[in-house]
C-alpha atoms as an extended CHARMM CRD file, in Angstrom:
* protein
*
        88  EXT
         1         1  THR       CA            101.0760000000       75.7590000000      112.4440000000  PROA      1               0.0000000000
         2         2  GLY       CA             97.9720000000       76.5260000000      110.4020000000  PROA      2               0.0000000000
         3         3  GLY       CA             97.9580000000       78.2370000000      107.0230000000  PROA      3               0.0000000000
         4         4  GLY       CA             97.4890000000       81.9220000000      106.2510000000  PROA      4               0.0000000000
         5         5  GLY       CA             95.0300000000       83.6400000000      103.9670000000  PROA      5               0.0000000000
         6         6  ALA       CA             91.8110000000       85.2280000000      105.2000000000  PROA      6               0.0000000000
         7         7  GLY       CA             91.5060000000       82.6190000000      107.9520000000  PROA      7               0.0000000000
         8         8  GLY       CA             93.5200000000       82.8040000000      111.1460000000  PROA      8               0.0000000000
         9         9  SER       CA             96.5670000000       80.6290000000      111.7550000000  PROA      9               0.0000000000
        10        10  GLY       CA             96.3210000000       77.6640000000      114.0840000000  PROA      10              0.0000000000
        11        11  GLY       CA             98.3410000000       77.3850000000      117.2860000000  PROA      11              0.0000000000
        12        12  SER       CA            101.5620000000       75.3770000000      117.2860000000  PROA      12              0.0000000000
        13        13  SER       CA            101.1950000000       71.6380000000      117.6920000000  PROA      13              0.0000000000
        14        14  GLY       CA            102.3030000000       70.3010000000      121.0730000000  PROA      14              0.0000000000
        15        15  THR       CA            101.9000000000       73.6610000000      122.8230000000  PROA      15              0.0000000000
        16        16  SER       CA             98.9700000000       75.4750000000      124.3630000000  PROA      16              0.0000000000
        17        17  SER       CA             99.3230000000       78.4520000000      122.0050000000  PROA      17              0.0000000000
        18        18  PRO       CA             96.1230000000       80.1890000000      120.8550000000  PROA      18              0.0000000000
        19        19  GLY       CA             94.9270000000       80.4830000000      117.2720000000  PROA      19              0.0000000000
        20        20  THR       CA             94.9100000000       83.8810000000      115.5890000000  PROA      20              0.0000000000
        21        21  ASN       CA             91.8150000000       85.7650000000      114.4650000000  PROA      21              0.0000000000
        22        22  GLY       CA             90.5390000000       85.7230000000      110.8790000000  PROA      22              0.0000000000
        23        23  THR       CA             91.0990000000       88.8420000000      108.7590000000  PROA      23              0.0000000000
        24        24  ASN       CA             88.3880000000       91.5010000000      109.1250000000  PROA      24              0.0000000000
        25        25  ASN       CA             86.0450000000       92.1810000000      106.2030000000  PROA      25              0.0000000000
        26        26  THR       CA             86.7570000000       88.8150000000      104.5890000000  PROA      26              0.0000000000
        27        27  GLY       CA             84.6550000000       86.3970000000      106.6240000000  PROA      27              0.0000000000
        28        28  GLY       CA             87.7430000000       84.2290000000      107.2050000000  PROA      28              0.0000000000
        29        29  GLY       CA             87.5490000000       81.7190000000      110.0610000000  PROA      29              0.0000000000
        30        30  GLY       CA             89.6670000000       81.8590000000      113.1990000000  PROA      30              0.0000000000
        31        31  GLY       CA             92.5790000000       79.4960000000      113.6800000000  PROA      31              0.0000000000
        32        32  GLY       CA             92.3290000000       76.5330000000      116.0380000000  PROA      32              0.0000000000
        33        33  SER       CA             94.3160000000       76.3550000000      119.2570000000  PROA      33              0.0000000000
        34        34  GLY       CA             97.4160000000       74.2200000000      119.6310000000  PROA      34              0.0000000000
        35        35  ALA       CA             97.0230000000       70.7290000000      121.0890000000  PROA      35              0.0000000000
        36        36  GLY       CA             99.1920000000       70.6900000000      124.1600000000  PROA      36              0.0000000000
        37        37  PRO       CA             99.1810000000       70.8950000000      127.9230000000  PROA      37              0.0000000000
        38        38  GLY       CA             97.3120000000       73.7880000000      129.4680000000  PROA      38              0.0000000000
        39        39  THR       CA             94.4160000000       75.7960000000      128.1460000000  PROA      39              0.0000000000
        40        40  SER       CA             94.3000000000       77.9130000000      125.0110000000  PROA      40              0.0000000000
        41        41  THR       CA             91.5650000000       79.1650000000      122.7380000000  PROA      41              0.0000000000
        42        42  GLY       CA             90.9390000000       79.3330000000      119.0300000000  PROA      42              0.0000000000
        43        43  GLY       CA             90.8400000000       82.6620000000      117.2070000000  PROA      43              0.0000000000
        44        44  ASN       CA             87.6930000000       84.5820000000      116.3220000000  PROA      44              0.0000000000
        45        45  GLY       CA             86.3540000000       84.6300000000      112.7730000000  PROA      45              0.0000000000
        46        46  GLY       CA             86.8110000000       87.8160000000      110.7370000000  PROA      46              0.0000000000
        47        47  SER       CA             83.8650000000       90.0950000000      110.0910000000  PROA      47              0.0000000000
        48        48  GLY       CA             82.1800000000       89.8440000000      106.7150000000  PROA      48              0.0000000000
        49        49  VAL       CA             81.5880000000       92.2560000000      103.8650000000  PROA      49              0.0000000000
        50        50  VAL       CA             78.6520000000       92.7600000000      101.4790000000  PROA      50              0.0000000000
        51        51  ILE       CA             79.2370000000       94.2120000000       98.0090000000  PROA      51              0.0000000000
        52        52  ILE       CA             76.3210000000       95.1580000000       95.7630000000  PROA      52              0.0000000000
        53        53  ARG       CA             77.1880000000       96.1000000000       92.1800000000  PROA      53              0.0000000000
        54        54  TYR       CA             74.9270000000       96.9910000000       89.2750000000  PROA      54              0.0000000000
        55        55  ARG       CA             74.9820000000       98.9150000000       85.9760000000  PROA      55              0.0000000000
        56        56  ASP       CA             75.0380000000      102.7020000000       86.2930000000  PROA      56              0.0000000000
        57        57  ILE       CA             72.1760000000      103.0810000000       83.7920000000  PROA      57              0.0000000000
        58        58  TYR       CA             69.9090000000      102.5680000000       86.8250000000  PROA      58              0.0000000000
        59        59  ALA       CA             69.3010000000      105.2150000000       89.4920000000  PROA      59              0.0000000000
        60        60  PRO       CA             71.5240000000      105.3660000000       92.5850000000  PROA      60              0.0000000000
        61        61  ALA       CA             70.2120000000      103.5720000000       95.6570000000  PROA      61              0.0000000000
        62        62  THR       CA             69.4940000000      105.1130000000       99.0570000000  PROA      62              0.0000000000
        63        63  THR       CA             71.6310000000      103.7500000000      101.8890000000  PROA      63              0.0000000000
        64        64  THR       CA             72.0020000000      103.9840000000      105.6570000000  PROA      64              0.0000000000
        65        65  GLY       CA             75.0100000000      103.1370000000      107.7880000000  PROA      65              0.0000000000
        66        66  THR       CA             78.6460000000      103.4230000000      106.8090000000  PROA      66              0.0000000000
        67        67  VAL       CA             78.8030000000      102.5520000000      103.1150000000  PROA      67              0.0000000000
        68        68  THR       CA             81.5620000000      103.0050000000      100.5420000000  PROA      68              0.0000000000
        69        69  TYR       CA             80.0730000000      104.0820000000       97.2060000000  PROA      69              0.0000000000
        70        70  VAL       CA             82.0530000000      103.7810000000       93.9510000000  PROA      70              0.0000000000
        71        71  VAL       CA             81.0740000000      104.4850000000       90.3350000000  PROA      71              0.0000000000
        72        72  SER       CA             83.5240000000      102.9870000000       87.8630000000  PROA      72              0.0000000000
        73        73  THR       CA             83.5190000000      101.5420000000       84.3220000000  PROA      73              0.0000000000
        74        74  GLY       CA             79.7370000000      101.6190000000       83.9600000000  PROA      74              0.0000000000
        75        75  TYR       CA             78.8300000000      100.1920000000       87.3750000000  PROA      75              0.0000000000
        76        76  ARG       CA             77.7200000000      101.4380000000       90.8050000000  PROA      76              0.0000000000
        77        77  SER       CA             79.1790000000       99.5680000000       93.7850000000  PROA      77              0.0000000000
        78        78  TYR       CA             78.0830000000       99.7540000000       97.4130000000  PROA      78              0.0000000000
        79        79  ILE       CA             80.4160000000       98.1930000000       99.9810000000  PROA      79              0.0000000000
        80        80  PHE       CA             79.0700000000       97.4790000000      103.4830000000  PROA      80              0.0000000000
        81        81  LYS       CA             81.6160000000       96.5810000000      106.1900000000  PROA      81              0.0000000000
        82        82  SER       CA             79.2010000000       97.1880000000      109.0550000000  PROA      82              0.0000000000
        83        83  SER       CA             75.4390000000       97.2510000000      109.4420000000  PROA      83              0.0000000000
        84        84  GLY       CA             73.3480000000       99.3070000000      107.0580000000  PROA      84              0.0000000000
        85        85  THR       CA             70.4980000000       99.1700000000      104.5700000000  PROA      85              0.0000000000
        86        86  ILE       CA             70.0390000000       99.7770000000      100.8600000000  PROA      86              0.0000000000
        87        87  THR       CA             66.8410000000      100.7110000000       99.0100000000  PROA      87              0.0000000000
        88        88  PHE       CA             66.4760000000      100.7150000000       95.2320000000  PROA      88              0.0000000000
């Protein structure tokens, strides 16, 4: 059986078990299928994430889409987990 983490686990060796999907918002790869009789498929890769962080002495950016915005310890952070744009 494949390892854990952001990537999906592989199917069991000697069986036709499918791989699991990678964790969303990490970009982890999907697990491979087990090598056995029958047909099985590998898992899908997890969706990615984009994080933009800069000093808060600069003006806030303008964004579109679903964006998480955080101001903390002197920095502005924009977290995109789906499509969107940012303009400085």
